[in-house]
């Protein structure tokens, strides 16, 4: 038999049998073999075999031990760091460590005023630190006559190392051998005795010198009178008193000039309110005393006659209200009866708690008196006088709004009283803007919902009543209308636009209400010049109602108006002769509530008034929107109406002049139109890449034939390699932190979902128990 040939082993077999520095314990299929395309002689391969799974797990474990701990400890300061000098230095002896730490501590806690810590002090060549320390305080040396001189023993003991610490010479050593050495306490006692003796001697010397000084002073006074020559008093005064200069004289004259007196300081609004309240309290107390028949102190300054009912409060009684004050005395009690309708109101008024209270307070009074009552209620309940006054006045603002709406709904409407109460509304709105904003918002919100509900049920909705028109007018007075977006005026403007679009025009009263809404809309957009298409459409439709011949219009009629029909001729005159007797006047606001037209001529006059108001509004709109690029397109239907249809009809001269002015303003507007074209752009050329030419040597290597260039290329290659590795590690670290953060978020979300489920479960259980209890009760 022949020899069996050996099977050719593959590279995988070689790798499996090769001894590696690590052992595969878990899964041998995780081994990755890097195959080579060709072998190069002399090249050592380090990465023929790899374990990506093991490497990945090692890297993750390392990141958990380092990066994850840093992430979790981020922002924490409770970390102990051992900064003791030489703690982990095994080559340093413990004594050296202690000395180094002591020196370092002295450097850190260095005291600028402690001289012993900075340098070693000496006295006569001897260190003060080596001397003995005596705690006994030494008396001050200021009393000694010999300044700076101490006894030899004291100096030697304290500064020269005396006593036991003093250096001994040869003779002293021999003498001390024969005598017994003194102890430390004996030396201290001797020093104390010597210091006391010296102190007594200094005191005696000081007393002797004091006695000699006093004796010398007495002797000097006895001979001083003989040395000094006396001079007369007049001559002495002239010599001592110098002549005044002109400047000094002027300064002394200025002392007698009149000086400006300080004025009173300005008072705060709280102080003014408090004074006003005190004034009203005093007037009210006087009025009550007069009403009860008691005597009131009269002012001596007033010389004119003052009536008993005159309270200096600004009220003027009418002729019908001037009644006498009758007294009825009986049972030691006097009663005052005032039959005047205003006499039952107090000067200090309490804020109304409900709408009925405000209505009872204001009902039956003239508009001026109603305004004065509201003003005094505000002053009596100012926010700075008590804690709850602010809330009371805020409620009063809502009650006052409701009262104004009721005044507008009365028959006939009391618009004069509304006009008088608007300033008080404005002052309260300035005090409490947020409360005023909420009150007006609730009104418009209710009105808008009501309009939508009626429109869904009936398919049409009537024009707003007079109270809503008054609210719209008040809104324009209290709040700014020029803001781009405002919490009150924006809903009001939307309500106006909705009414001009949804409300059909079926009578002259509807035309009047629509024109009033147009006037309000023009007031709202006067400052901002905001374009309101519903306004232009309603004005064009109103002019269409005045056109008699509607066969060929030349323009489009937009709802709520109709080209032809029953209500399309509301403003057409029944008699052309009524133009001669018509006079221009403003449109009455009460006509929106109830229109009384007894004859056909009155109806024609009202139609002409509506047309005049409409033309005035068109003229104002032309002035507002003349700068718009689409001005001619917007006003083209109105131009057609005025130039072709209304010109053929008989109108008064005033309306003809107004029509000509409108046509002139529309025709004189500059037409600026430009076609829409694509924006001209320079074409972007394609990006051209210039090739980089690198010279290659003949033997296949890159540039760099000498050693320095090769080393430079090697370092560049190594730098790029390390840089890529660092970027790769940074990306891995970032992904690791992202996974950890996502895990934390998921844990928090799962915990929150678990708690929510528990809450819903408990609520469901409670709901079931409640329903079961309800069923049991129903049975």
XYZ file of C-alpha atoms in Angstrom:
779
model
C 0.000 0.000 0.000
C 1.147 3.447 -0.740
C 1.828 6.156 1.732
C -1.269 8.186 2.624
C -0.648 11.810 1.706
C -1.206 14.447 4.420
C -4.152 16.736 4.091
C -3.351 20.354 3.444
C -4.323 22.353 6.475
C -6.161 25.645 6.114
C -5.338 28.851 7.873
C -8.196 28.301 10.340
C -6.639 24.985 11.422
C -3.317 26.684 11.980
C -4.935 29.367 14.047
C -6.847 26.877 16.198
C -3.708 24.862 16.966
C -1.557 27.894 17.515
C -0.906 28.841 21.126
C -2.316 32.206 21.976
C -1.855 34.357 25.031
C -5.528 34.029 25.969
C -7.855 31.067 26.280
C -11.331 30.881 24.844
C -13.570 29.832 27.670
C -17.094 30.685 26.597
C -17.674 30.463 22.888
C -15.072 29.500 20.244
C -17.269 30.951 17.512
C -16.472 34.461 18.699
C -12.944 34.197 17.286
C -12.406 36.501 14.353
C -9.630 35.568 11.892
C -8.089 38.309 9.812
C -7.154 36.675 6.516
C -4.267 38.040 4.481
C -4.263 38.449 0.752
C -0.587 37.558 0.507
C 2.303 36.876 2.821
C 5.238 39.231 3.071
C 8.572 37.882 4.186
C 9.861 39.393 7.358
C 6.552 41.053 8.352
C 5.203 40.161 11.766
C 1.438 40.028 12.101
C 0.087 40.940 15.539
C -3.622 40.862 14.849
C -4.226 37.631 12.988
C -6.758 36.517 15.569
C -9.140 38.725 17.493
C -11.944 38.441 20.025
C -14.269 41.386 19.376
C -16.865 40.230 21.898
C -14.352 39.826 24.688
C -12.718 43.143 23.855
C -16.090 44.865 23.800
C -17.069 43.435 27.173
C -13.731 44.424 28.677
C -14.119 47.945 27.346
C -17.666 48.169 28.725
C -16.544 46.932 32.122
C -13.735 49.457 32.133
C -16.135 52.241 31.235
C -18.503 51.156 34.003
C -15.685 51.364 36.507
C -14.385 54.726 35.351
C -16.701 56.749 33.107
C -19.972 55.622 34.696
C -18.720 56.412 38.200
C -17.640 59.889 37.113
C -21.030 60.438 35.485
C -22.896 59.386 38.631
C -20.626 61.444 40.899
C -20.870 64.525 38.699
C -21.862 67.563 40.705
C -21.150 65.938 44.073
C -18.667 67.440 46.498
C -18.626 64.696 49.168
C -15.421 63.165 47.958
C -12.493 62.650 50.314
C -9.068 63.232 48.827
C -6.032 62.434 50.931
C -3.616 65.323 50.364
C -1.230 64.597 53.204
C 2.364 65.102 52.274
C 4.243 61.867 51.664
C 1.328 59.601 52.557
C 1.919 57.209 49.692
C 5.681 57.662 49.504
C 7.239 54.453 50.824
C 10.795 55.723 50.494
C 10.330 58.544 53.037
C 10.770 57.952 56.741
C 7.905 58.796 59.156
C 9.998 61.529 60.865
C 10.658 63.207 57.532
C 6.969 63.047 56.714
C 6.084 64.760 60.010
C 8.682 67.507 59.491
C 7.552 68.147 55.927
C 3.876 68.301 56.966
C 4.711 70.671 59.821
C 6.638 72.967 57.484
C 3.816 72.870 54.924
C 1.214 73.668 57.596
C 3.246 76.664 58.769
C 3.415 77.975 55.224
C -0.336 77.587 54.731
C -1.427 79.099 58.054
C 1.075 81.947 58.054
C 0.284 84.852 60.352
C 1.627 88.220 59.269
C 1.485 89.651 62.780
C 3.197 86.745 64.540
C 6.887 87.616 64.315
C 8.030 84.368 65.960
C 6.649 82.383 63.056
C 8.594 84.338 60.439
C 12.092 84.547 61.877
C 14.024 83.838 65.038
C 14.358 86.915 67.257
C 17.453 87.477 69.359
C 18.622 89.910 72.010
C 22.336 90.564 72.454
C 23.090 87.553 70.298
C 20.862 85.176 72.277
C 17.664 83.570 71.015
C 14.476 84.676 72.730
C 12.942 81.254 72.158
C 15.575 79.638 74.381
C 14.996 81.967 77.314
C 12.682 81.251 80.183
C 9.160 82.595 79.891
C 7.778 84.498 82.887
C 4.066 85.117 82.898
C 4.210 87.942 85.474
C 3.314 91.268 83.894
C 5.945 93.953 84.244
C 4.765 97.439 85.168
C 4.991 100.212 82.665
C 8.312 101.947 82.399
C 6.808 105.335 81.526
C 6.901 106.437 85.161
C 10.670 105.951 85.550
C 12.891 108.932 85.191
C 15.496 106.946 83.343
C 13.595 106.157 80.199
C 14.425 102.795 78.650
C 16.709 101.734 81.542
C 16.015 98.603 83.573
C 17.822 96.995 86.402
C 20.765 94.797 85.563
C 19.167 91.740 87.175
C 15.854 92.222 85.352
C 17.582 92.818 82.033
C 19.886 89.869 82.500
C 17.038 87.550 83.514
C 14.578 88.542 80.799
C 16.803 89.351 77.849
C 20.224 88.009 78.629
C 19.330 84.485 79.633
C 19.716 85.212 83.369
C 19.015 82.770 86.150
C 19.301 79.133 85.340
C 19.412 79.734 81.604
C 22.283 82.270 81.644
C 25.608 81.071 80.346
C 28.104 80.603 83.156
C 31.663 81.841 83.011
C 34.578 80.064 84.645
C 34.553 82.184 87.868
C 30.822 81.823 88.294
C 31.055 78.073 87.964
C 33.651 77.918 90.786
C 31.491 80.119 93.086
C 28.392 78.095 92.471
C 30.163 74.945 93.400
C 30.727 76.354 96.954
C 27.136 77.857 97.305
C 23.865 76.052 96.740
C 22.140 76.778 93.469
C 18.863 78.766 93.827
C 15.652 77.264 92.590
C 13.449 78.812 89.923
C 10.784 79.992 92.404
C 13.407 81.719 94.578
C 14.752 83.594 91.597
C 11.261 84.689 90.634
C 10.531 85.920 94.170
C 13.762 87.929 94.225
C 12.830 89.541 90.900
C 9.391 90.457 92.221
C 10.843 92.067 95.353
C 13.401 94.053 93.401
C 10.791 95.271 90.907
C 8.475 96.406 93.748
C 11.326 98.210 95.472
C 12.254 100.040 92.285
C 8.611 100.983 91.760
C 8.416 102.535 95.259
C 11.619 104.483 94.637
C 10.269 105.851 91.364
C 7.059 106.921 93.073
C 8.996 108.808 95.756
C 11.082 110.597 93.170
C 7.987 111.524 91.219
C 6.291 113.041 94.304
C 9.372 115.070 95.133
C 9.576 116.462 91.599
C 5.868 117.338 91.705
C 6.302 119.294 94.944
C 9.265 121.214 93.525
C 7.256 122.055 90.370
C 4.337 123.451 92.396
C 6.647 125.529 94.544
C 8.308 126.961 91.451
C 4.932 127.874 89.934
C 3.894 129.798 93.046
C 7.120 131.765 93.104
C 6.774 132.562 89.391
C 3.267 133.977 89.879
C 4.541 136.322 92.578
C 7.140 137.894 90.290
C 5.116 137.726 87.043
C 3.145 140.873 87.899
C 6.377 142.861 88.092
C 7.488 141.808 84.613
C 4.247 142.478 82.648
C 3.296 146.119 81.787
C -0.480 146.734 81.774
C -2.142 148.671 78.915
C -5.540 150.535 78.930
C -8.605 148.541 77.910
C -9.598 150.875 75.073
C -6.162 150.716 73.489
C -6.113 146.950 73.986
C -9.514 146.561 72.275
C -8.400 148.660 69.316
C -5.238 146.667 68.980
C -6.981 143.294 69.272
C -9.983 144.085 67.015
C -8.897 144.074 63.332
C -10.663 146.160 60.725
C -13.317 144.311 58.675
C -12.759 143.931 54.993
C -15.476 144.449 52.361
C -15.919 140.701 51.843
C -16.469 140.101 55.571
C -19.011 142.903 55.677
C -20.953 141.397 52.768
C -20.919 137.957 54.407
C -22.362 139.410 57.627
C -25.046 141.255 55.670
C -26.129 138.054 53.963
C -27.096 136.614 57.358
C -30.019 139.071 57.600
C -31.377 138.347 54.100
C -34.659 136.496 53.637
C -34.243 132.774 53.003
C -36.486 130.517 50.940
C -38.941 128.485 52.938
C -39.221 124.740 52.171
C -42.442 123.665 50.532
C -44.559 120.735 51.540
C -43.551 117.354 50.195
C -45.561 115.664 47.482
C -48.093 113.207 48.769
C -48.426 109.620 47.615
C -51.713 108.301 46.154
C -52.315 106.391 49.399
C -51.975 109.573 51.466
C -54.263 111.479 49.099
C -56.858 108.724 49.322
C -56.603 108.708 53.117
C -57.066 112.506 53.282
C -60.030 112.306 50.935
C -61.586 109.625 53.109
C -61.030 111.691 56.276
C -62.568 114.719 54.592
C -65.616 112.695 53.563
C -65.919 111.280 57.092
C -65.916 114.774 58.583
C -68.510 116.033 56.106
C -70.663 112.980 56.751
C -70.522 113.450 60.523
C -71.470 117.130 60.150
C -74.343 116.210 57.880
C -75.615 113.594 60.328
C -75.465 116.098 63.213
C -77.357 118.662 61.174
C -79.908 116.033 60.217
C -80.435 115.149 63.893
C -80.726 118.845 64.824
C -77.439 119.143 66.710
C -75.249 122.227 66.594
C -72.244 122.230 64.274
C -69.186 124.403 64.795
C -69.169 127.165 62.216
C -65.954 128.217 60.560
C -64.887 131.756 61.352
C -63.252 132.186 57.960
C -66.400 131.729 55.875
C -68.405 134.924 55.631
C -70.963 133.983 53.021
C -74.273 132.461 53.961
C -74.261 128.627 53.871
C -77.404 126.601 53.797
C -77.986 123.740 56.204
C -78.049 121.277 53.295
C -74.924 122.646 51.621
C -72.173 120.047 52.174
C -69.526 121.496 49.817
C -69.736 118.265 47.896
C -70.467 119.580 44.421
C -74.169 118.672 44.370
C -76.690 121.180 43.028
C -80.264 120.544 43.989
C -82.939 121.046 41.414
C -85.884 123.298 42.027
C -88.108 120.308 42.652
C -85.642 118.883 45.163
C -85.292 121.983 47.337
C -87.263 121.050 50.436
C -87.204 122.466 53.943
C -85.923 120.564 56.968
C -88.718 119.842 59.386
C -88.131 118.755 63.014
C -90.394 116.716 65.150
C -89.656 116.787 68.897
C -91.127 114.216 71.240
C -90.027 111.869 74.014
C -86.678 113.708 74.232
C -85.888 112.634 70.685
C -85.553 114.721 67.520
C -86.031 113.284 64.089
C -84.952 114.911 60.829
C -86.915 114.097 57.710
C -85.462 115.041 54.353
C -87.842 114.663 51.466
C -85.123 115.335 48.837
C -84.377 112.192 46.710
C -80.623 112.700 47.010
C -80.660 113.159 50.799
C -80.759 109.429 51.500
C -77.226 108.922 50.105
C -74.223 109.105 52.382
C -70.885 110.734 51.712
C -69.052 107.578 52.810
C -70.519 104.875 50.602
C -69.917 101.177 50.979
C -68.978 99.168 47.920
C -71.961 97.222 46.532
C -71.805 93.499 47.170
C -74.165 92.591 44.306
C -75.631 94.072 41.156
C -78.930 94.765 42.885
C -77.125 96.873 45.507
C -75.482 98.985 42.788
C -78.791 99.345 41.005
C -80.551 100.505 44.177
C -77.685 102.924 44.829
C -77.875 104.622 41.418
C -81.525 104.305 40.478
C -83.611 107.469 40.511
C -80.750 109.972 40.146
C -79.539 112.251 37.444
C -76.546 111.170 35.335
C -74.271 113.701 37.063
C -75.289 112.475 40.491
C -74.772 108.870 39.440
C -71.239 109.651 38.311
C -70.546 111.461 41.598
C -71.886 108.521 43.598
C -69.620 106.076 41.749
C -66.624 108.382 42.210
C -67.228 108.718 45.941
C -67.681 104.982 46.279
C -64.248 104.521 44.733
C -62.674 107.062 47.100
C -64.389 105.612 50.148
C -63.206 102.103 49.269
C -59.740 102.835 47.940
C -57.466 99.793 47.723
C -54.897 101.337 50.081
C -57.394 101.883 52.917
C -58.321 98.276 53.665
C -57.340 94.783 52.664
C -60.526 93.677 50.891
C -61.270 96.942 49.065
C -59.388 95.877 45.927
C -61.617 92.851 45.410
C -64.733 94.922 46.125
C -63.832 97.508 43.484
C -63.053 94.759 40.970
C -66.527 93.341 41.511
C -67.961 96.822 41.244
C -66.382 97.191 37.776
C -68.327 94.149 36.559
C -71.535 95.412 38.151
C -71.040 98.814 36.506
C -70.592 97.170 33.099
C -73.818 95.257 33.598
C -75.581 98.437 34.684
C -74.416 100.268 31.540
C -75.802 97.424 29.423
C -79.134 97.709 31.210
C -79.235 101.484 30.624
C -78.797 100.827 26.903
C -81.626 98.277 26.831
C -84.178 100.554 28.506
C -86.896 102.211 26.484
C -85.880 104.899 25.723
C -82.164 104.159 26.231
C -80.419 106.369 28.792
C -77.310 107.104 26.754
C -76.528 110.322 28.676
C -76.035 108.327 31.882
C -73.823 105.882 29.979
C -71.719 108.777 28.729
C -71.323 110.128 32.277
C -70.259 106.752 33.720
C -67.586 106.003 31.105
C -64.878 108.196 32.814
C -65.388 106.264 36.052
C -65.046 103.026 34.117
C -61.797 104.320 32.658
C -60.357 105.202 36.073
C -61.271 101.785 37.476
C -59.799 100.107 34.393
C -56.507 101.915 35.040
C -56.534 100.669 38.631
C -57.386 97.031 37.842
C -56.503 96.258 34.196
C -56.558 92.475 34.617
C -60.030 92.394 36.157
C -61.336 94.767 33.481
C -59.806 92.579 30.765
C -61.477 89.435 32.132
C -64.853 91.170 32.449
C -64.831 92.411 28.835
C -63.570 89.054 27.562
C -66.457 87.236 29.233
C -68.955 89.616 27.585
C -67.597 89.076 24.072
C -67.199 85.344 24.606
C -70.856 84.985 25.614
C -71.986 87.167 22.692
C -69.929 85.152 20.186
C -71.261 81.809 21.470
C -74.828 83.118 21.394
C -74.422 84.267 17.792
C -73.064 80.879 16.722
C -75.884 78.999 18.479
C -78.587 81.171 16.891
C -76.919 80.794 13.493
C -76.909 77.000 13.806
C -80.569 76.842 14.874
C -82.207 79.481 12.640
C -79.674 79.868 9.831
C -79.523 83.660 10.274
C -78.771 85.971 13.163
C -79.967 89.537 13.856
C -77.628 92.477 14.220
C -76.211 93.153 17.721
C -78.450 95.065 20.080
C -77.688 98.512 21.427
C -76.066 97.199 24.603
C -73.455 95.269 22.560
C -72.795 98.360 20.452
C -72.213 100.315 23.663
C -69.815 97.604 24.909
C -67.896 97.774 21.632
C -67.657 101.549 21.926
C -66.490 101.308 25.560
C -63.855 98.744 24.574
C -62.369 101.145 22.044
C -62.185 103.831 24.742
C -60.720 101.716 27.535
C -58.193 99.555 25.659
C -55.664 100.248 22.890
C -56.888 99.420 19.385
C -53.561 99.734 17.558
C -51.965 96.596 19.025
C -51.239 93.761 16.641
C -52.862 91.317 19.066
C -54.740 92.362 22.196
C -56.733 90.151 24.599
C -59.794 92.448 24.462
C -59.760 94.547 21.292
C -58.896 91.611 19.019
C -62.021 89.596 20.067
C -64.075 92.779 19.734
C -62.822 93.352 16.188
C -63.528 89.721 15.307
C -67.048 90.104 16.669
C -67.579 93.181 14.468
C -66.327 91.295 11.407
C -68.539 88.306 12.232
C -71.626 90.529 12.600
C -70.929 92.357 9.304
C -70.620 89.000 7.525
C -73.323 86.803 9.103
C -76.174 89.247 9.818
C -78.544 89.741 6.849
C -79.854 93.219 5.997
C -83.659 93.129 5.952
C -84.762 96.589 7.160
C -83.637 100.169 7.607
C -82.940 99.385 11.257
C -80.485 96.673 10.152
C -78.810 99.155 7.806
C -78.430 101.585 10.714
C -76.936 98.909 12.979
C -74.534 97.835 10.255
C -73.370 101.405 9.667
C -72.788 101.838 13.407
C -70.656 98.683 13.339
C -68.765 100.115 10.362
C -68.106 103.324 12.318
C -66.730 101.262 15.204
C -64.591 99.227 12.813
C -63.107 102.397 11.300
C -62.298 103.677 14.811
C -60.586 100.392 15.634
C -58.299 100.475 12.558
C -57.606 104.215 12.400
C -54.159 104.039 14.053
C -53.022 100.634 12.877
C -54.448 101.000 9.313
C -55.286 97.309 9.374
C -57.219 96.190 6.321
C -60.754 95.030 7.171
C -62.383 93.408 4.104
C -65.761 92.970 5.845
C -65.922 96.738 6.309
C -65.334 97.505 2.599
C -67.811 94.806 1.560
C -70.584 96.163 3.819
C -70.059 99.739 2.588
C -70.208 98.589 -1.032
C -73.380 96.571 -0.283
C -74.957 99.582 1.433
C -74.352 101.706 -1.652
C -75.815 98.878 -3.742
C -79.061 99.205 -1.755
C -79.367 102.797 -3.042
C -79.067 101.799 -6.744
C -82.412 101.915 -8.548
C -81.573 100.126 -11.806
C -80.013 96.728 -11.103
C -80.159 95.242 -14.592
C -76.467 95.653 -15.505
C -74.357 96.048 -12.430
C -70.759 95.596 -13.555
C -69.675 94.443 -10.095
C -70.235 91.470 -7.808
C -72.510 91.627 -4.760
C -71.206 89.592 -1.814
C -73.371 88.296 1.078
C -74.999 89.333 3.343
C -76.362 91.430 0.440
C -78.252 90.165 -2.606
C -78.130 91.555 -6.170
C -81.918 91.542 -6.528
C -84.815 90.644 -4.345
C -87.145 91.866 -1.680
C -84.634 93.724 0.512
C -82.303 94.977 -2.235
C -84.024 98.420 -2.597
C -84.013 99.558 1.025
C -82.183 102.850 0.338
C -83.917 103.731 -2.953
C -85.863 106.991 -2.628
C -89.611 106.809 -3.086
C -89.890 110.511 -3.945
C -87.083 112.483 -5.564
C -88.504 115.774 -4.213
C -87.536 114.796 -0.666
C -83.892 115.618 -1.506
C -84.678 119.332 -1.383
C -85.951 119.252 2.191
C -83.181 116.963 3.534
C -80.464 118.369 5.798
C -77.294 116.523 6.752
C -77.133 115.272 10.326
C -75.493 112.501 12.257
C -77.080 109.076 12.390
C -78.900 108.645 15.744
C -77.656 105.728 17.806
C -81.097 105.112 19.220
C -82.275 104.206 15.694
C -80.634 100.796 16.137
C -83.112 100.028 18.940
C -86.352 101.538 17.722
C -86.872 103.453 14.467
C -89.911 105.732 14.350
C -90.664 106.902 10.803
C -94.177 108.248 10.540
C -94.316 109.373 6.889
C -92.700 108.385 3.631
C -90.721 111.637 3.581
C -89.198 110.764 6.952
C -88.193 107.399 5.527
C -86.532 109.086 2.553
C -84.702 111.475 4.862
C -83.427 108.518 6.902
C -82.298 106.785 3.697
C -80.339 109.867 2.644
C -78.753 110.040 6.119
C -77.649 106.415 5.779
C -76.171 107.085 2.328
C -74.385 110.192 3.641
C -72.912 108.220 6.569
C -71.835 105.457 4.193
C -70.088 107.937 1.860
C -68.295 109.526 4.823
C -67.033 106.122 5.879
C -65.908 105.331 2.328
C -63.960 108.594 2.241
C -62.219 107.758 5.521
C -61.385 104.283 4.234
C -59.872 105.805 1.098
C -57.579 107.915 3.259
C -56.656 104.887 5.365
C -55.902 102.420 2.562
C -54.501 104.702 -0.136
C -50.969 103.368 0.399
C -51.935 99.751 -0.244
C -50.678 98.245 -3.525
C -54.127 96.768 -4.205
C -56.014 99.992 -3.455
C -57.558 100.331 -6.931
C -58.638 96.680 -6.998
C -60.256 96.939 -3.563
C -62.249 100.079 -4.354
C -63.128 99.136 -7.958
C -66.735 98.060 -7.101
C -67.307 101.279 -5.142
C -65.885 103.315 -8.025
C -68.249 101.578 -10.451
C -71.210 102.228 -8.140
C -70.420 105.922 -7.724
C -69.470 106.700 -11.322
C -72.033 104.685 -13.271
C -75.081 104.034 -11.093
C -75.390 106.718 -8.400
C -74.430 109.523 -10.792
C -77.595 108.961 -12.819
C -79.818 109.261 -9.758
C -80.995 112.469 -8.107
C -79.035 113.132 -4.923
C -78.584 116.266 -2.787
C -75.702 118.607 -3.602
C -73.768 117.643 -0.465
C -73.832 113.976 -1.450
C -72.851 114.815 -5.029
C -69.809 116.766 -3.779
C -68.864 113.939 -1.449
C -69.209 111.426 -4.316
C -66.905 113.554 -6.494
C -64.262 113.744 -3.755
C -64.302 109.968 -3.342
C -63.950 109.367 -7.091
C -61.097 111.864 -7.245
C -59.235 110.166 -4.375
C -59.736 106.718 -5.942
C -58.709 107.861 -9.410
C -55.738 109.899 -8.152
C -54.122 106.945 -6.433
C -50.967 105.795 -8.149
C -51.288 102.352 -9.706
C -48.191 100.360 -8.876
C -48.348 96.863 -10.240
C -45.572 94.473 -10.962
C -45.813 91.015 -12.427
C -44.652 88.021 -10.510
C -41.363 86.826 -11.945
C -38.833 84.322 -10.821
C -35.911 85.668 -8.913
C -32.838 86.015 -11.071
C -29.946 84.069 -9.662
C -26.501 83.450 -10.997
C -26.114 79.759 -11.835
C -23.912 77.898 -9.424
C -21.112 76.093 -11.278
C -20.149 72.534 -10.562
C -17.472 72.014 -7.993
C -14.159 71.247 -9.665
C -11.610 69.241 -7.721
C -7.994 69.868 -8.638
C -5.975 66.658 -8.317
C -3.096 66.661 -5.899
C 0.090 65.478 -7.603
C 2.573 63.686 -5.378
C 5.970 62.782 -6.722
C 6.816 59.103 -6.250
C 10.370 57.825 -6.254
C 11.448 55.047 -8.540
C 11.584 52.392 -5.834
C 7.952 52.908 -4.785
C 8.424 54.871 -1.574
C 6.926 58.261 -0.905
C 8.899 61.443 -0.660
C 11.637 61.510 1.901
C 14.912 59.882 1.150
C 16.877 60.938 4.185
C 16.398 59.853 7.796
C 14.755 63.025 9.093
C 12.051 63.016 6.447
C 11.309 59.355 7.031
C 11.028 59.984 10.781
C 8.713 62.890 10.089
C 6.480 60.760 7.875
C 6.419 58.014 10.486
C 5.368 60.462 13.211
C 2.647 61.879 10.966
C 1.327 58.399 10.303
C 1.413 57.575 13.995
C -0.334 60.834 14.868
C -3.131 60.149 12.383
C -3.514 56.634 13.693
C -3.678 57.773 17.318
C -6.041 60.585 16.417
C -8.434 58.205 14.714
C -8.217 55.842 17.668
C -8.984 58.678 20.097
C -11.995 59.769 18.020
C -13.211 56.200 17.956
C -12.893 55.884 21.719
C -14.655 59.197 22.259
C -17.527 58.052 20.068
C -17.753 54.796 22.009
C -17.748 56.690 25.311
C -20.489 58.980 24.033
C -22.627 56.059 22.919
C -22.068 54.381 26.287
C -23.213 57.478 28.202
C -26.197 57.848 25.871
C -27.236 54.267 26.575
C -26.920 54.817 30.315
C -28.988 58.026 30.154
C -31.647 56.277 28.059
C -31.737 53.440 30.587
C -32.300 55.933 33.419
C -35.088 57.630 31.490
C -36.745 54.314 30.700
C -36.551 53.275 34.348
C -38.128 56.533 35.461
C -40.853 56.214 32.817
C -41.626 52.634 33.766
C -41.859 53.610 37.421
C -44.152 56.493 36.578
C -46.330 54.263 34.364
C -46.543 51.715 37.152
C -47.709 54.344 39.619
C -50.221 55.714 37.096
C -51.604 52.223 36.547
C -51.944 51.772 40.269
C -53.767 55.087 40.580
C -56.118 54.253 37.712
C -56.727 50.853 39.253
C -57.592 52.357 42.621
C -59.854 54.933 40.937
C -61.586 52.202 38.927
C -62.143 50.229 42.129
C -63.609 53.283 43.842
C -65.824 53.965 40.817
C -67.084 50.391 40.842
C -67.819 50.488 44.544
C -69.625 53.809 44.141
C -71.735 52.493 41.284
C -72.555 49.353 43.255
C -73.602 51.494 46.218
C -75.676 53.675 43.898
C -77.446 50.624 42.447
C -78.165 49.350 45.947
C -79.650 52.690 46.928
C -81.776 52.839 43.773
C -83.225 49.378 44.534
